[in-house]
Coordinates of N, CA and C in Angstrom, one line a residue:
M23 N 167.9 57.8 127.4 CA 169.2 56.7 127.6 C 168.5 55.4 126.8
T24 N 168.4 54.9 125.9 CA 168.1 54.1 125.4 C 168.6 52.8 126.0
A25 N 167.7 51.7 126.0 CA 168.0 50.3 126.7 C 169.3 50.0 125.9
Q26 N 169.2 50.4 124.2 CA 170.6 49.4 123.9 C 172.1 50.3 123.9
L27 N 171.8 51.8 123.9 CA 172.8 52.4 124.7 C 173.6 52.3 125.6
K28 N 172.7 51.6 127.2 CA 173.0 51.3 127.7 C 173.2 50.0 128.1
S29 N 173.4 49.2 127.2 CA 174.2 48.3 126.9 C 175.3 48.3 125.8
S30 N 175.3 49.1 125.7 CA 177.1 49.2 124.9 C 177.5 50.2 125.5
F31 N 177.5 50.9 126.7 CA 178.3 51.3 127.7 C 178.8 49.8 128.8
Q32 N 177.4 49.0 129.1 CA 177.6 48.1 130.1 C 178.8 47.0 129.6
F33 N 179.1 46.6 128.5 CA 179.6 45.7 127.6 C 180.8 47.0 126.8
L34 N 181.2 47.1 127.4 CA 182.3 48.0 126.6 C 183.7 47.6 126.6
S35 N 184.2 47.3 127.8 CA 184.8 46.3 128.3 C 185.4 45.1 127.6
L36 N 184.5 44.3 127.1 CA 184.4 43.1 126.9 C 184.1 43.4 125.8
D37 N 183.6 44.2 124.8 CA 183.1 44.5 123.4 C 185.0 44.2 122.8
Q38 N 185.2 45.8 123.6 CA 186.7 46.2 123.7 C 187.8 45.3 123.6
K39 N 187.6 43.7 123.9 CA 188.8 42.6 124.3 C 188.2 42.3 123.3
K40 N 186.9 41.6 122.8 CA 186.5 40.8 121.7 C 187.6 41.6 120.2
I41 N 186.8 42.6 119.8 CA 187.9 43.6 118.8 C 189.3 43.5 119.1
L42 N 190.2 42.9 120.1 CA 191.8 43.4 120.4 C 192.1 41.7 119.7
L43 N 191.3 40.8 119.9 CA 191.4 39.4 120.0 C 191.2 38.6 118.4
N44 N 190.3 39.8 118.0 CA 189.7 39.5 116.9 C 191.3 39.9 115.8
Q45 N 191.5 41.2 116.5 CA 192.1 41.8 115.5 C 193.7 40.7 115.5
R46 N 194.1 40.1 116.1 CA 195.4 39.1 116.8 C 194.8 37.3 116.4
M47 N 194.0 37.8 116.1 CA 193.5 35.6 116.5 C 192.4 35.7 115.0
G48 N 192.7 35.3 113.7 CA 192.0 34.4 113.0 C 190.7 33.6 113.4
M49 N 189.3 33.2 112.9 CA 188.3 32.8 113.3 C 188.6 31.5 113.4
G50 N 189.6 30.7 112.5 CA 190.3 29.1 113.2 C 190.8 29.3 114.2
Q51 N 192.0 30.2 114.7 CA 192.5 30.2 116.0 C 191.5 30.1 117.0
R52 N 190.6 31.3 117.1 CA 189.5 31.5 118.2 C 188.8 30.4 118.1
L53 N 189.0 29.5 117.4 CA 188.1 28.4 117.5 C 188.7 27.0 118.2
L54 N 189.9 27.1 118.4 CA 191.2 26.1 118.6 C 191.1 26.6 119.9
L55 N 190.7 27.4 120.8 CA 191.1 28.1 121.6 C 190.1 27.8 122.3
N56 N 189.1 28.2 121.6 CA 187.6 27.5 122.5 C 187.7 25.4 123.1
R57 N 188.3 25.4 121.9 CA 188.1 24.2 121.9 C 189.6 23.4 123.4
Q58 N 190.5 24.2 123.1 CA 191.8 23.7 123.5 C 191.8 24.3 125.3
R59 N 191.3 25.5 125.7 CA 191.7 26.0 126.7 C 189.8 26.3 127.4
L60 N 189.2 27.1 126.4 CA 187.6 26.8 127.7 C 186.9 26.1 127.3
A61 N 186.3 24.9 126.3 CA 185.8 23.5 126.6 C 185.5 23.0 127.9
S62 N 186.8 22.7 128.7 CA 186.8 22.2 129.1 C 186.6 22.6 131.0
K63 N 186.5 23.8 130.7 CA 186.5 25.1 131.7 C 184.5 24.9 131.9
L64 N 184.0 24.8 130.7 CA 182.2 24.7 130.4 C 182.0 23.6 130.8
V65 N 182.7 22.0 130.5 CA 182.4 21.2 131.0 C 182.4 21.0 132.1
A66 N 183.4 21.7 133.1 CA 183.2 21.2 134.6 C 182.1 22.6 135.2
F67 N 181.9 23.1 134.4 CA 180.7 24.3 134.9 C 179.8 24.1 134.9
V68 N 179.4 22.9 133.6 CA 178.3 22.1 133.9 C 177.8 20.6 134.7
L69 N 179.1 20.2 134.7 CA 179.2 19.1 135.7 C 179.0 19.3 136.9
A70 N 179.2 21.0 137.8 CA 179.4 21.2 138.9 C 178.2 21.3 139.1
Q71 N 176.9 21.6 138.6 CA 175.7 22.3 139.0 C 175.0 21.4 139.8
D72 N 173.8 21.9 140.6 CA 173.1 21.1 141.8 C 172.3 20.0 141.1
R73 N 172.9 18.6 141.6 CA 172.0 17.5 140.4 C 170.4 17.4 141.6
A74 N 170.7 17.8 142.8 CA 169.6 17.3 143.5 C 168.2 18.7 142.9
A75 N 168.7 19.6 141.9 CA 167.2 19.8 141.5 C 166.5 19.2 140.1
E76 N 167.5 18.0 140.1 CA 166.5 17.6 138.5 C 165.9 16.3 139.6
I77 N 165.0 16.0 138.3 CA 164.0 14.7 138.6 C 164.9 13.4 139.2
N78 N 166.0 13.2 137.6 CA 166.5 12.0 138.5 C 167.9 12.7 138.4
S79 N 168.5 12.3 139.1 CA 169.6 13.0 139.3 C 170.9 12.6 138.3
A80 N 171.0 11.6 137.7 CA 172.3 11.4 136.7 C 172.4 12.1 136.6
E81 N 174.0 12.4 135.9 CA 174.6 13.3 135.5 C 175.4 12.7 134.0
P82 N 175.3 13.4 132.7 CA 176.0 13.6 132.1 C 177.0 12.4 131.5
H83 N 177.2 11.6 130.8 CA 178.8 11.0 130.3 C 179.4 11.9 130.1
P84 N 180.4 12.1 130.2 CA 181.8 12.9 129.3 C 182.0 13.0 128.7
T85 N 181.8 11.4 127.7 CA 181.9 11.5 126.5 C 180.6 12.6 125.8
N86 N 179.8 12.3 125.9 CA 178.0 12.5 126.0 C 178.3 14.2 126.0
L87 N 178.6 14.8 126.9 CA 178.7 16.1 127.5 C 179.8 16.9 126.5
L88 N 181.0 16.2 126.4 CA 182.0 16.5 125.1 C 181.3 17.3 123.8
T89 N 181.2 15.8 123.6 CA 179.7 15.6 122.1 C 178.5 16.9 121.9
S90 N 178.3 16.9 122.6 CA 177.5 18.0 122.7 C 178.0 19.5 122.6
V91 N 179.5 19.9 124.0 CA 179.9 21.1 123.2 C 181.0 20.9 122.3
E92 N 180.8 20.1 121.3 CA 181.6 20.0 120.0 C 180.8 20.6 119.4
W93 N 179.2 20.2 119.6 CA 177.9 20.5 118.6 C 177.7 21.9 118.2
I94 N 178.1 22.0 120.1 CA 177.8 24.0 119.9 C 178.8 24.7 119.0
L95 N 180.1 24.2 119.5 CA 181.3 25.1 118.4 C 181.1 24.6 117.2
A96 N 180.6 23.8 116.7 CA 180.3 23.6 115.1 C 178.7 24.5 114.3
R97 N 177.7 24.9 116.0 CA 176.6 25.3 115.5 C 177.1 26.3 114.1
K98 N 176.7 26.5 113.1 CA 176.3 28.0 112.3 C 175.2 28.8 112.1
G99 N 175.2 30.2 112.0 CA 173.8 30.9 111.8 C 173.4 32.0 112.3
N100 N 172.4 32.8 112.6 CA 172.4 33.6 113.6 C 171.3 33.0 114.7
V101 N 171.3 34.1 115.7 CA 170.4 33.5 117.0 C 169.0 33.5 116.6
S102 N 168.7 34.2 115.4 CA 166.9 35.0 115.2 C 166.9 32.9 114.7
G103 N 167.9 32.3 114.3 CA 167.8 30.8 113.3 C 167.6 29.7 114.4
L104 N 167.6 29.8 115.5 CA 167.9 28.7 116.9 C 165.8 28.1 116.9
T105 N 166.3 27.2 116.6 CA 164.4 26.6 117.1 C 164.7 25.3 118.1
L106 N 163.7 25.0 118.5 CA 163.7 23.9 118.7 C 164.0 22.7 119.3
S107 N 164.5 22.2 118.0 CA 165.5 21.7 117.9 C 166.3 21.5 117.7
D108 N 167.3 23.0 118.1 CA 168.4 22.4 118.4 C 168.9 22.6 119.8
L109 N 167.7 22.7 120.9 CA 167.3 22.7 122.2 C 167.6 21.0 122.0
T110 N 166.8 20.5 121.9 CA 165.7 19.0 121.8 C 167.5 18.3 121.3
E111 N 168.2 18.8 120.2 CA 168.9 17.9 119.7 C 170.2 17.7 120.6
V112 N 170.3 18.9 121.2 CA 171.4 19.2 122.5 C 171.4 18.4 123.6
H113 N 170.2 17.8 123.6 CA 169.3 17.1 124.9 C 169.3 16.2 124.3
A114 N 169.2 15.6 123.7 CA 169.7 13.8 123.0 C 170.9 13.6 122.9
I115 N 171.7 14.6 122.0 CA 173.1 14.3 122.8 C 174.0 13.7 124.0
M116 N 173.3 14.6 124.8 CA 173.7 14.9 126.4 C 173.7 13.4 127.2
S117 N 172.3 13.3 126.9 CA 171.4 12.1 127.6 C 171.0 10.7 127.1
D118 N 171.6 11.2 125.6 CA 171.2 9.2 125.1 C 169.5 9.0 125.3
E119 N 168.6 10.3 125.3 CA 167.2 9.9 125.5 C 166.8 10.1 124.1
S120 N 165.2 9.7 123.3 CA 164.9 10.0 122.1 C 164.9 11.9 122.1
F121 N 164.9 11.9 120.7 CA 164.7 13.5 120.6 C 163.4 14.0 120.9
G122 N 163.3 15.3 121.4 CA 162.1 15.5 121.6 C 161.9 15.3 122.5
H123 N 161.9 14.8 123.9 CA 161.4 13.8 124.7 C 161.5 14.9 125.7
F124 N 160.1 15.5 125.9 CA 160.1 16.7 127.0 C 159.8 15.7 129.1
R125 N 159.9 17.1 129.1 CA 159.1 16.5 130.9 C 157.8 16.6 130.8
S126 N 157.8 14.7 132.2 CA 156.1 14.8 131.7 C 155.5 14.3 133.2
S127 N 156.7 15.3 134.2 CA 156.2 15.1 135.8 C 156.6 16.1 136.2
A128 N 156.2 16.3 138.0 CA 156.7 18.0 138.0 C 158.0 18.3 138.4
A129 N 158.5 19.2 138.2 CA 159.5 19.4 138.8 C 160.7 19.8 139.9
R130 N 161.5 19.9 140.3 CA 161.5 20.8 141.9 C 162.6 22.0 141.5
S131 N 162.1 22.8 142.4 CA 162.9 24.2 142.4 C 164.7 24.5 142.3
V132 N 165.0 25.1 141.1 CA 166.1 25.0 141.2 C 167.5 25.9 142.0
V133 N 166.5 26.9 142.3 CA 166.8 28.0 143.6 C 165.5 28.4 144.2
P134 N 165.1 29.3 146.1 CA 164.7 29.0 146.0 C 163.5 29.7 145.8
L135 N 163.4 31.0 144.7 CA 162.4 31.8 144.4 C 162.1 31.0 142.9
H136 N 162.7 29.8 142.8 CA 162.7 29.2 141.0 C 160.7 29.1 141.6
E137 N 160.1 28.5 140.4 CA 158.9 28.8 140.4 C 158.8 27.9 139.2
P138 N 158.8 26.4 138.8 CA 158.9 25.6 137.2 C 157.6 25.7 137.0
L139 N 157.2 25.4 135.3 CA 156.3 25.6 134.9 C 155.6 23.7 135.2
S140 N 154.2 23.5 135.0 CA 153.9 22.5 135.2 C 154.3 21.8 134.1
H141 N 154.3 20.3 133.8 CA 154.8 19.9 133.1 C 154.1 20.2 131.8
E142 N 152.5 20.6 131.8 CA 151.7 20.0 130.8 C 151.7 21.6 129.6
R143 N 152.7 22.7 130.3 CA 153.0 23.7 130.1 C 154.5 23.8 129.1
V144 N 155.3 22.6 129.9 CA 156.2 23.1 129.1 C 156.3 23.2 127.5
L145 N 155.9 22.9 126.8 CA 156.0 22.5 125.2 C 155.8 24.2 124.9
P146 N 154.4 24.1 125.3 CA 153.9 25.8 124.8 C 154.9 26.9 124.7
A147 N 155.8 26.8 126.3 CA 156.1 27.5 127.1 C 157.7 27.8 125.9
L148 N 158.1 26.5 125.6 CA 159.1 26.6 124.7 C 158.9 27.0 123.5
K149 N 157.6 26.8 122.8 CA 157.5 27.4 121.6 C 157.4 28.9 121.6
R150 N 156.9 29.6 122.4 CA 156.6 30.5 122.3 C 158.1 31.4 122.5
F151 N 159.3 30.5 123.7 CA 160.3 31.5 123.6 C 161.0 31.2 122.4
F152 N 160.7 30.2 121.5 CA 161.1 30.1 120.3 C 161.1 31.1 119.1
E153 N 160.1 31.3 119.6 CA 159.8 32.9 119.1 C 159.5 34.2 118.9
W154 N 159.9 34.2 120.8 CA 160.5 35.1 121.1 C 162.1 36.2 120.3
L155 N 162.9 34.5 120.0 CA 163.9 34.3 119.6 C 164.7 35.0 118.4
Q156 N 163.1 35.3 117.6 CA 162.9 35.7 116.0 C 162.6 37.1 116.3
S157 N 162.3 37.5 117.9 CA 161.2 39.0 117.2 C 163.1 39.8 117.0
P158 N 162.1 41.1 116.7 CA 163.5 42.3 116.7 C 163.8 42.4 117.9
A159 N 163.0 42.7 119.2 CA 163.4 43.4 120.3 C 164.1 42.6 121.1
F160 N 164.5 41.0 120.3 CA 165.3 40.5 120.9 C 166.3 39.8 120.1
G161 N 166.2 40.4 119.1 CA 167.9 40.6 118.0 C 168.0 41.9 118.5
E162 N 167.8 43.0 119.4 CA 168.6 44.6 119.7 C 169.5 44.4 121.1
L163 N 168.6 42.7 121.7 CA 170.0 42.7 122.5 C 171.3 42.8 122.7
H164 N 172.0 43.0 123.8 CA 173.2 42.4 123.5 C 173.8 40.9 123.7
A165 N 174.5 39.9 123.5 CA 174.8 38.6 123.4 C 174.5 38.4 124.5
I166 N 175.0 38.9 125.5 CA 174.8 38.9 127.1 C 173.7 39.1 127.5
E167 N 172.9 39.4 127.6 CA 171.8 39.8 128.0 C 170.8 38.4 127.4
Q168 N 171.2 38.3 125.7 CA 169.8 37.3 125.4 C 171.2 35.6 125.8
M169 N 172.1 35.7 125.9 CA 172.6 34.6 127.0 C 171.2 34.6 128.9
T170 N 171.5 35.6 128.9 CA 171.4 35.4 130.4 C 169.3 35.9 130.3
L171 N 169.0 36.2 129.5 CA 167.5 36.3 129.4 C 167.1 35.2 128.9
S172 N 168.1 33.7 128.0 CA 167.6 33.0 127.7 C 167.1 31.7 128.8
Q173 N 168.5 32.2 129.8 CA 169.2 31.1 131.0 C 168.0 31.3 131.8
I174 N 167.6 32.0 132.3 CA 166.1 33.0 133.2 C 165.2 31.8 132.9
R175 N 164.3 31.9 131.5 CA 163.5 31.4 130.8 C 163.6 29.7 130.9
L176 N 164.6 29.1 130.1 CA 164.6 27.9 130.2 C 164.9 27.5 131.9
Y177 N 165.6 27.8 132.1 CA 165.8 27.1 134.3 C 164.4 27.2 134.6
E178 N 163.7 28.4 134.6 CA 162.0 28.2 134.6 C 161.2 27.3 134.5
I179 N 161.4 26.9 133.1 CA 160.7 25.9 131.9 C 160.8 24.7 132.9
V180 N 161.9 24.2 133.4 CA 162.5 22.8 133.3 C 161.6 22.1 132.4
P181 N 162.6 22.0 130.8 CA 162.1 21.3 130.0 C 162.3 19.6 129.7
F182 N 163.5 19.3 130.5 CA 163.5 18.0 130.4 C 163.1 17.3 131.3
D183 N 163.0 15.9 131.2 CA 163.2 15.3 133.3 C 164.5 14.9 133.9
R184 N 165.6 15.0 132.7 CA 166.9 14.4 132.9 C 167.6 15.7 132.7
L185 N 168.5 16.0 133.1 CA 169.9 16.8 133.0 C 169.1 18.0 132.1
S186 N 168.1 18.7 132.6 CA 167.3 19.7 132.1 C 168.2 21.1 132.2
S187 N 168.9 21.2 134.0 CA 169.8 22.1 134.0 C 171.5 22.6 133.0
H188 N 171.7 20.9 132.8 CA 172.7 21.0 132.1 C 173.0 21.2 130.5
T189 N 171.3 20.9 130.4 CA 170.7 21.1 128.5 C 170.8 22.8 128.6
C190 N 170.5 23.3 129.7 CA 170.0 24.2 129.2 C 171.2 25.5 129.3
L191 N 172.0 25.4 130.3 CA 173.1 26.0 130.7 C 173.8 26.0 129.3
L192 N 174.3 24.6 128.4 CA 175.3 24.4 127.3 C 174.1 25.0 126.3
F193 N 173.1 25.0 126.1 CA 171.9 25.7 125.1 C 172.5 27.2 124.6
S194 N 172.1 28.2 126.7 CA 172.3 29.2 126.4 C 173.8 29.9 125.6
V195 N 175.0 29.2 125.6 CA 176.1 29.1 125.3 C 175.6 29.3 123.7
L196 N 174.6 29.1 123.4 CA 175.3 29.8 121.7 C 174.6 30.8 121.6
F197 N 173.8 32.1 122.7 CA 173.9 33.0 121.7 C 175.0 33.6 122.0
P198 N 176.0 34.3 122.6 CA 177.4 34.5 122.4 C 178.3 34.0 121.2
L199 N 178.4 32.3 121.4 CA 178.9 31.9 120.1 C 178.2 32.5 118.5
L200 N 177.4 32.5 118.8 CA 176.6 32.7 117.3 C 176.8 34.0 116.6
R201 N 177.5 35.0 118.1 CA 177.5 36.5 117.8 C 179.2 36.9 117.8
D202 N 180.0 35.7 117.5 CA 181.4 36.0 117.6 C 181.8 36.2 118.6
Y203 N 181.3 35.6 119.7 CA 181.8 35.4 121.2 C 182.6 34.6 121.5
M204 N 184.1 34.5 122.4 CA 184.2 33.2 122.8 C 183.1 32.4 124.2
L205 N 183.8 31.2 124.0 CA 183.2 30.7 125.2 C 183.0 31.3 126.3
P206 N 182.5 31.1 127.4 CA 182.5 32.4 128.7 C 183.3 31.2 129.6
G207 N 184.3 31.8 129.8 CA 185.6 31.4 131.1 C 184.9 30.7 132.5
Y208 N 183.6 30.7 132.4 CA 183.1 30.0 133.6 C 183.7 29.1 134.9
E209 N 184.1 29.2 136.1 CA 185.0 28.2 136.8 C 183.7 27.4 137.8
A210 N 183.9 25.9 137.8 CA 183.4 25.0 138.1 C 182.7 25.7 140.0
S211 N 183.6 26.6 140.6 CA 183.8 27.1 142.1 C 182.9 28.4 142.0
D212 N 182.4 28.0 140.6 CA 181.4 29.8 140.3 C 179.9 29.2 140.4
V213 N 179.7 28.2 140.7 CA 178.4 27.5 140.6 C 177.5 28.1 141.5
P214 N 177.7 28.0 142.9 CA 177.2 28.6 144.4 C 176.7 30.4 143.4
S215 N 177.4 31.2 142.9 CA 177.2 32.8 142.4 C 175.8 32.5 141.5
F216 N 176.3 31.3 140.5 CA 175.6 31.4 139.4 C 174.0 31.2 139.7
Y217 N 174.3 30.1 140.9 CA 172.3 30.0 141.3 C 171.9 30.9 142.2
D218 N 172.9 31.6 143.1 CA 172.7 33.1 143.8 C 172.3 34.3 142.7
A219 N 172.5 34.2 141.4 CA 172.3 35.4 140.7 C 171.0 34.6 139.9
L220 N 170.7 34.1 139.3 CA 169.8 33.1 139.0 C 168.3 32.8 139.8
N221 N 168.7 33.5 141.2 CA 167.7 33.6 142.2 C 167.2 35.0 142.8
S222 N 168.5 35.7 142.2 CA 168.2 37.2 142.1 C 166.7 37.7 140.8
A223 N 167.1 36.8 139.5 CA 166.7 36.8 138.9 C 165.1 36.5 138.8
Y224 N 164.7 35.6 139.7 CA 163.3 35.6 139.6 C 162.4 36.5 140.5
A225 N 163.3 37.3 141.2 CA 163.4 38.5 142.1 C 163.2 39.5 141.6
F226 N 162.7 39.2 140.0 CA 163.5 40.2 139.1 C 164.0 41.6 139.2
S227 N 165.9 40.7 139.2 CA 166.5 41.1 139.7 C 167.7 40.5 138.6
T228 N 167.7 41.0 137.4 CA 169.0 40.7 136.3 C 169.7 40.6 136.6
Q229 N 170.4 42.1 136.8 CA 171.6 42.3 136.9 C 172.5 41.6 137.2
K230 N 172.3 41.0 138.4 CA 173.9 39.8 139.0 C 174.0 39.2 138.2
L231 N 172.6 38.2 137.1 CA 173.3 37.1 136.3 C 173.9 37.7 135.0
I232 N 173.7 39.0 135.2 CA 174.6 39.8 133.7 C 176.0 40.4 133.7
Q233 N 175.8 40.0 135.2 CA 177.3 40.9 135.8 C 178.2 39.2 135.5
F234 N 177.7 38.0 136.1 CA 178.1 37.2 136.3 C 178.7 36.6 135.0
N235 N 177.9 36.6 133.8 CA 177.9 36.2 132.9 C 178.6 36.9 131.9
A236 N 178.8 38.2 131.9 CA 179.8 39.7 131.2 C 181.2 38.8 131.5
A237 N 180.8 38.7 133.5 CA 182.4 38.9 133.8 C 183.2 37.2 133.4
A238 N 182.8 36.0 133.0 CA 183.1 34.5 132.4 C 183.2 34.9 131.2
C239 N 183.0 35.7 130.5 CA 183.3 35.9 129.2 C 184.5 37.4 129.0
E240 N 184.8 38.2 129.7 CA 185.9 39.0 130.1 C 186.6 37.8 130.9
H241 N 186.3 37.2 131.3 CA 187.8 36.0 131.7 C 188.6 35.2 130.8
A242 N 187.2 34.6 130.0 CA 187.8 34.1 128.6 C 189.1 35.0 127.6
Y243 N 188.3 36.4 127.6 CA 189.4 37.4 126.7 C 190.6 37.6 127.5
D244 N 190.4 37.6 128.4 CA 191.9 37.9 129.0 C 192.7 37.3 129.2
A245 N 192.3 35.3 129.8 CA 193.1 34.4 129.1 C 193.8 34.4 127.9
A246 N 193.1 34.4 127.1 CA 193.9 34.5 125.6 C 194.7 35.5 125.4
L247 N 194.5 36.7 126.0 CA 195.0 37.7 125.4 C 196.6 38.3 126.3
R248 N 195.9 37.3 127.7 CA 197.5 37.4 128.3 C 198.4 36.1 127.5
G249 N 197.8 35.0 126.6 CA 198.6 34.1 126.3 C 199.3 34.4 124.9
L250 N 199.4 35.4 124.4 CA 199.0 35.7 122.9 C 200.9 36.2 122.9

């Protein structure tokens, strides 16, 4: 069985709900639903992340974070068109720092098995990451797999001195959005489960994090379909 066929089975329930919601709601209605019901959940989830792992433990200003979410929702195009400038723009909006300001010192581990890259390797690693996004192999992955693998890699790199985890989480949401999925229905109370799954990923077991993200996306569709 090919990897693509396995993905089609693994995400069958989610994709069926996506088709059903798309039949009942136009694109504009779904965007409004993202803004009115799901954006606040995403903001709460981002803010609930463990600031102890940050070099500078300041949290994003709520207005900046909401502006970042709006930027994410307004981004158009394909996943293969995402660039390093997109990541740095999200971070610049969220942090009020200069565009393209990358980590300049050592980073703390986000989870026990996380081994952050040295700050000298941040920019080369980011450039390779965005080259990978343009590869045919990455393009064949399901949107949830793309989001999950991007989380794993970006959290490993720790691109920024401040608000790096917040930026990486928010940026990863672009992968399902650009493939016409709803925002994931994350709950702030699920942050410990997210970190547990991320830790498992650094032990080369990505399935737990894939399932966590898929469940969050299904929650969004379940809520939307119940509200119709």
